[in-house]
Short mmCIF file of C-alpha atoms in Angstrom, two decimals:
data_model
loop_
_atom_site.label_atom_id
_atom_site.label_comp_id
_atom_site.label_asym_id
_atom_site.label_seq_id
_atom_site.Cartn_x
_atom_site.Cartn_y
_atom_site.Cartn_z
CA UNK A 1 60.37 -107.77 -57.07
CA UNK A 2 60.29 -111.67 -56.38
CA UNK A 3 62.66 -113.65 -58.68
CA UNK A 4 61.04 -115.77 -61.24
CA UNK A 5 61.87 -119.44 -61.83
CA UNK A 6 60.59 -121.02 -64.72
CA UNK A 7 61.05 -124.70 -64.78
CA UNK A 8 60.10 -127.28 -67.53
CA UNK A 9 57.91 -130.37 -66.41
CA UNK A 10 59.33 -132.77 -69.06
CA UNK A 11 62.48 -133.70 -68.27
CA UNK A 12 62.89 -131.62 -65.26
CA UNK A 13 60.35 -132.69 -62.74
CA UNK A 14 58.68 -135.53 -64.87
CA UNK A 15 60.76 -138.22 -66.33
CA UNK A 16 59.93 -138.21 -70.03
CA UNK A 17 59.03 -141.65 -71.80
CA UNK A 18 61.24 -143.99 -71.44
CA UNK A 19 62.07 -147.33 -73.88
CA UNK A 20 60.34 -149.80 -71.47
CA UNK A 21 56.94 -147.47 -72.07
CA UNK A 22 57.13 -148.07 -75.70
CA UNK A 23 58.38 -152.02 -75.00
CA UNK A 24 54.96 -152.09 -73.29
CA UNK A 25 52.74 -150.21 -75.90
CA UNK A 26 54.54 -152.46 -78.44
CA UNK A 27 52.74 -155.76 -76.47
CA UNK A 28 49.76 -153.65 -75.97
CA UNK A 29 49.41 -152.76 -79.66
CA UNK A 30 51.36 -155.77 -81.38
CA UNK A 31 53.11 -152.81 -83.73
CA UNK A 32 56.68 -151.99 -83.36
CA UNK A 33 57.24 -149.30 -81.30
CA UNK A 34 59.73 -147.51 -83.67
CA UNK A 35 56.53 -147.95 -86.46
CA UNK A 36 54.10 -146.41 -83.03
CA UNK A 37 56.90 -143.36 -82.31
CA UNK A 38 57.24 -142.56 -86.15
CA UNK A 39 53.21 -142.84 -86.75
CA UNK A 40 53.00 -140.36 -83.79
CA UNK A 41 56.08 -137.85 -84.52
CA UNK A 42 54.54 -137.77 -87.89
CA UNK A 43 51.13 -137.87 -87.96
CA UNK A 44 49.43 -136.26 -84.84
CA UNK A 45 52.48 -134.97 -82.23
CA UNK A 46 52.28 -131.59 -83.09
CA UNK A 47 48.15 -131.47 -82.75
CA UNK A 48 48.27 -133.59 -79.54
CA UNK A 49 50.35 -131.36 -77.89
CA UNK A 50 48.92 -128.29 -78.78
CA UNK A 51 45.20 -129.42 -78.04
CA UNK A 52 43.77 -129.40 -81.52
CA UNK A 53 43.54 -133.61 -80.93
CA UNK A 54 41.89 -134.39 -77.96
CA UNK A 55 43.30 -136.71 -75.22
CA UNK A 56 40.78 -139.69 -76.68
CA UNK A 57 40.91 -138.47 -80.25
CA UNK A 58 44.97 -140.06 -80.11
CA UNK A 59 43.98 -143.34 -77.78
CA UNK A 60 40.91 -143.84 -81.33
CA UNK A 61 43.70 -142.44 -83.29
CA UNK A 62 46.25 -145.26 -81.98
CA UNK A 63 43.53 -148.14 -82.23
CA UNK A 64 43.26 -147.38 -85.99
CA UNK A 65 46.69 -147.44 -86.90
CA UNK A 66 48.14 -150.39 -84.50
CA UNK A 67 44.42 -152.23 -85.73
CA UNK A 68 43.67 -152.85 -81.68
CA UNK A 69 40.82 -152.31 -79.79
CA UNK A 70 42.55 -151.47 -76.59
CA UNK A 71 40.27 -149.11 -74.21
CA UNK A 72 41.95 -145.95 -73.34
CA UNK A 73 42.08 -146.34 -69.49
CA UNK A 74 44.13 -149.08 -70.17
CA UNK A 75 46.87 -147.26 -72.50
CA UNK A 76 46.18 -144.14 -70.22
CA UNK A 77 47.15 -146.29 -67.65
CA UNK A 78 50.27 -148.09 -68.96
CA UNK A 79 51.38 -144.13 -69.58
CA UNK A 80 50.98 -143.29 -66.00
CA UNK A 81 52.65 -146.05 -64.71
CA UNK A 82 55.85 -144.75 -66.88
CA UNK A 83 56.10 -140.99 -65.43
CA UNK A 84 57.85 -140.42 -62.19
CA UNK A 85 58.94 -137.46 -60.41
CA UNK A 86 62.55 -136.24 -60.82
CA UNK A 87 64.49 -135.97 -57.63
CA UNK A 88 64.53 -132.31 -58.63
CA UNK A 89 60.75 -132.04 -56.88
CA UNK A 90 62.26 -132.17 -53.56
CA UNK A 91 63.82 -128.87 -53.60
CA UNK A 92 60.90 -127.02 -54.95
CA UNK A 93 59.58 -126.22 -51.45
CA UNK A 94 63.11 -124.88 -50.14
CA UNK A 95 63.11 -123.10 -54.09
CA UNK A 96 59.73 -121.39 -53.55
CA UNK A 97 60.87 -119.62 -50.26
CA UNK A 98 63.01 -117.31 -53.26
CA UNK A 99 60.83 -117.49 -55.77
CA UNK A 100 57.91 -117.72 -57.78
CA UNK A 101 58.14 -121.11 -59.17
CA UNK A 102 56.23 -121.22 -62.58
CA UNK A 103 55.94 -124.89 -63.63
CA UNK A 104 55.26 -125.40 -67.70
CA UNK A 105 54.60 -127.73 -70.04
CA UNK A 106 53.23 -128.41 -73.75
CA UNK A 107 52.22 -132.31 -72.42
CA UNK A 108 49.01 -133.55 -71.82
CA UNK A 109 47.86 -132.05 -68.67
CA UNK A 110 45.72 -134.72 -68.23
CA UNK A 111 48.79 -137.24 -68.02
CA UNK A 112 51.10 -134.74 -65.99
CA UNK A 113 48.90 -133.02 -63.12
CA UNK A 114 47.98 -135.82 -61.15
CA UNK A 115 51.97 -136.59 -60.36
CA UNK A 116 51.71 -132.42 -59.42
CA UNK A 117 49.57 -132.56 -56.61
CA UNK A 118 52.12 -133.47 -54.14
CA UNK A 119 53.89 -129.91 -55.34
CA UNK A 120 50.78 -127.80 -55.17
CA UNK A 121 49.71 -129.39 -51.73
CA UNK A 122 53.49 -128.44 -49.93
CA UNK A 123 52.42 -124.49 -51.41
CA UNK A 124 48.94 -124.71 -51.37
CA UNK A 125 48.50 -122.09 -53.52
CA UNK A 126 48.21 -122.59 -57.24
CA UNK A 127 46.85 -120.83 -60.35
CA UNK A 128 46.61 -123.38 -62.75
CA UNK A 129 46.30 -122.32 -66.64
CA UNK A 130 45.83 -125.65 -68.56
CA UNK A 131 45.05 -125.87 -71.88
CA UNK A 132 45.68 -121.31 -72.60
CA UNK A 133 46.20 -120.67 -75.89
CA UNK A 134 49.61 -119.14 -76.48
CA UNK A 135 50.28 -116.93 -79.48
CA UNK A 136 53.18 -118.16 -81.29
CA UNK A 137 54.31 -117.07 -84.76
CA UNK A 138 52.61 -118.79 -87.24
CA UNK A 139 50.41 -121.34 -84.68
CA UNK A 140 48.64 -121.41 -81.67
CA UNK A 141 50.01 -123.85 -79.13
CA UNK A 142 48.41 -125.02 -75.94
CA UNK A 143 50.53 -125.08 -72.86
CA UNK A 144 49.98 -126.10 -69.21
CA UNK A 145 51.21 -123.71 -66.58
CA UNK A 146 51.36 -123.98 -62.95
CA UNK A 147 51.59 -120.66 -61.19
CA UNK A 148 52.98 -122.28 -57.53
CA UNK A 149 53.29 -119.59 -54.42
CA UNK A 150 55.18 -120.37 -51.31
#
């Protein structure tokens, strides 16, 4: 049997957000961005990330409590510009001669997969699972998974 490597996006091959992304949302949004990152921790985290609040349901959800009219390509855009690959993406081609590399993560899919493709093009081979419910005790969560072959 091929050995199994399981590897977080966040934080592992994606930088998570950083305090210049929330410097910027702050001038987008005129709102502090401690007051944005409490408002979001405690309000709508937990249903963003498990896909009971749409993608645009948080940019209308933002606009109502910051009291801006900003259009969503233009935060979605700002977000983009603040995720980079991790230097540990340049060893998952040598990693995948191993194993089965099984990238996951509970973030946005639609803010993560587009840094991806350069990972699924070197394997060419990908079964991707966005947005599968997961039973977990007491919730359902939604998770993206990336299935990568060598």
């Amino acid at each position: 049997m091929r050995t199994q490597l399981i590897l977080d996006v966040g934080g592992v091959i994606v930088t998570n957000f950083s305090t210049t992304y929330w410097v910027e949302i702050n001038q987008l949004y005129k709102t502090p961005f401690n007051t944005i990152k409490e408002l979001i921790k405690n309000e709508v985290r937990e249903a963003l990330w498990t896909g009971y609040m749409s993608e645009q349901e948080f940019w209308e959800w933002l606009n109502t409590h910051c009291k801006a009219a900003i259009e969503p390509n233009t935060a979605r855009g700002l977000l983009r510009k603040h995720l980079e690959l991790l230097p540990s993406v340049n060893y998952i081609s040598e990693w995948s001669q191993s194993a089965d590399i099984h990238l996951l993560s509970n973030h946005r899919h639609e803010w993560i997969f587009d840094l991806l493709e350069p990972i699924v093009n070197v394997n060419e081979k990908v079964d991707h699972c966005a947005n599968q419910k997961v039973d977990h005790p007491g919730k359902m969560k939604t998770t993206a998974m990336w299935l990568i072959f060598s």
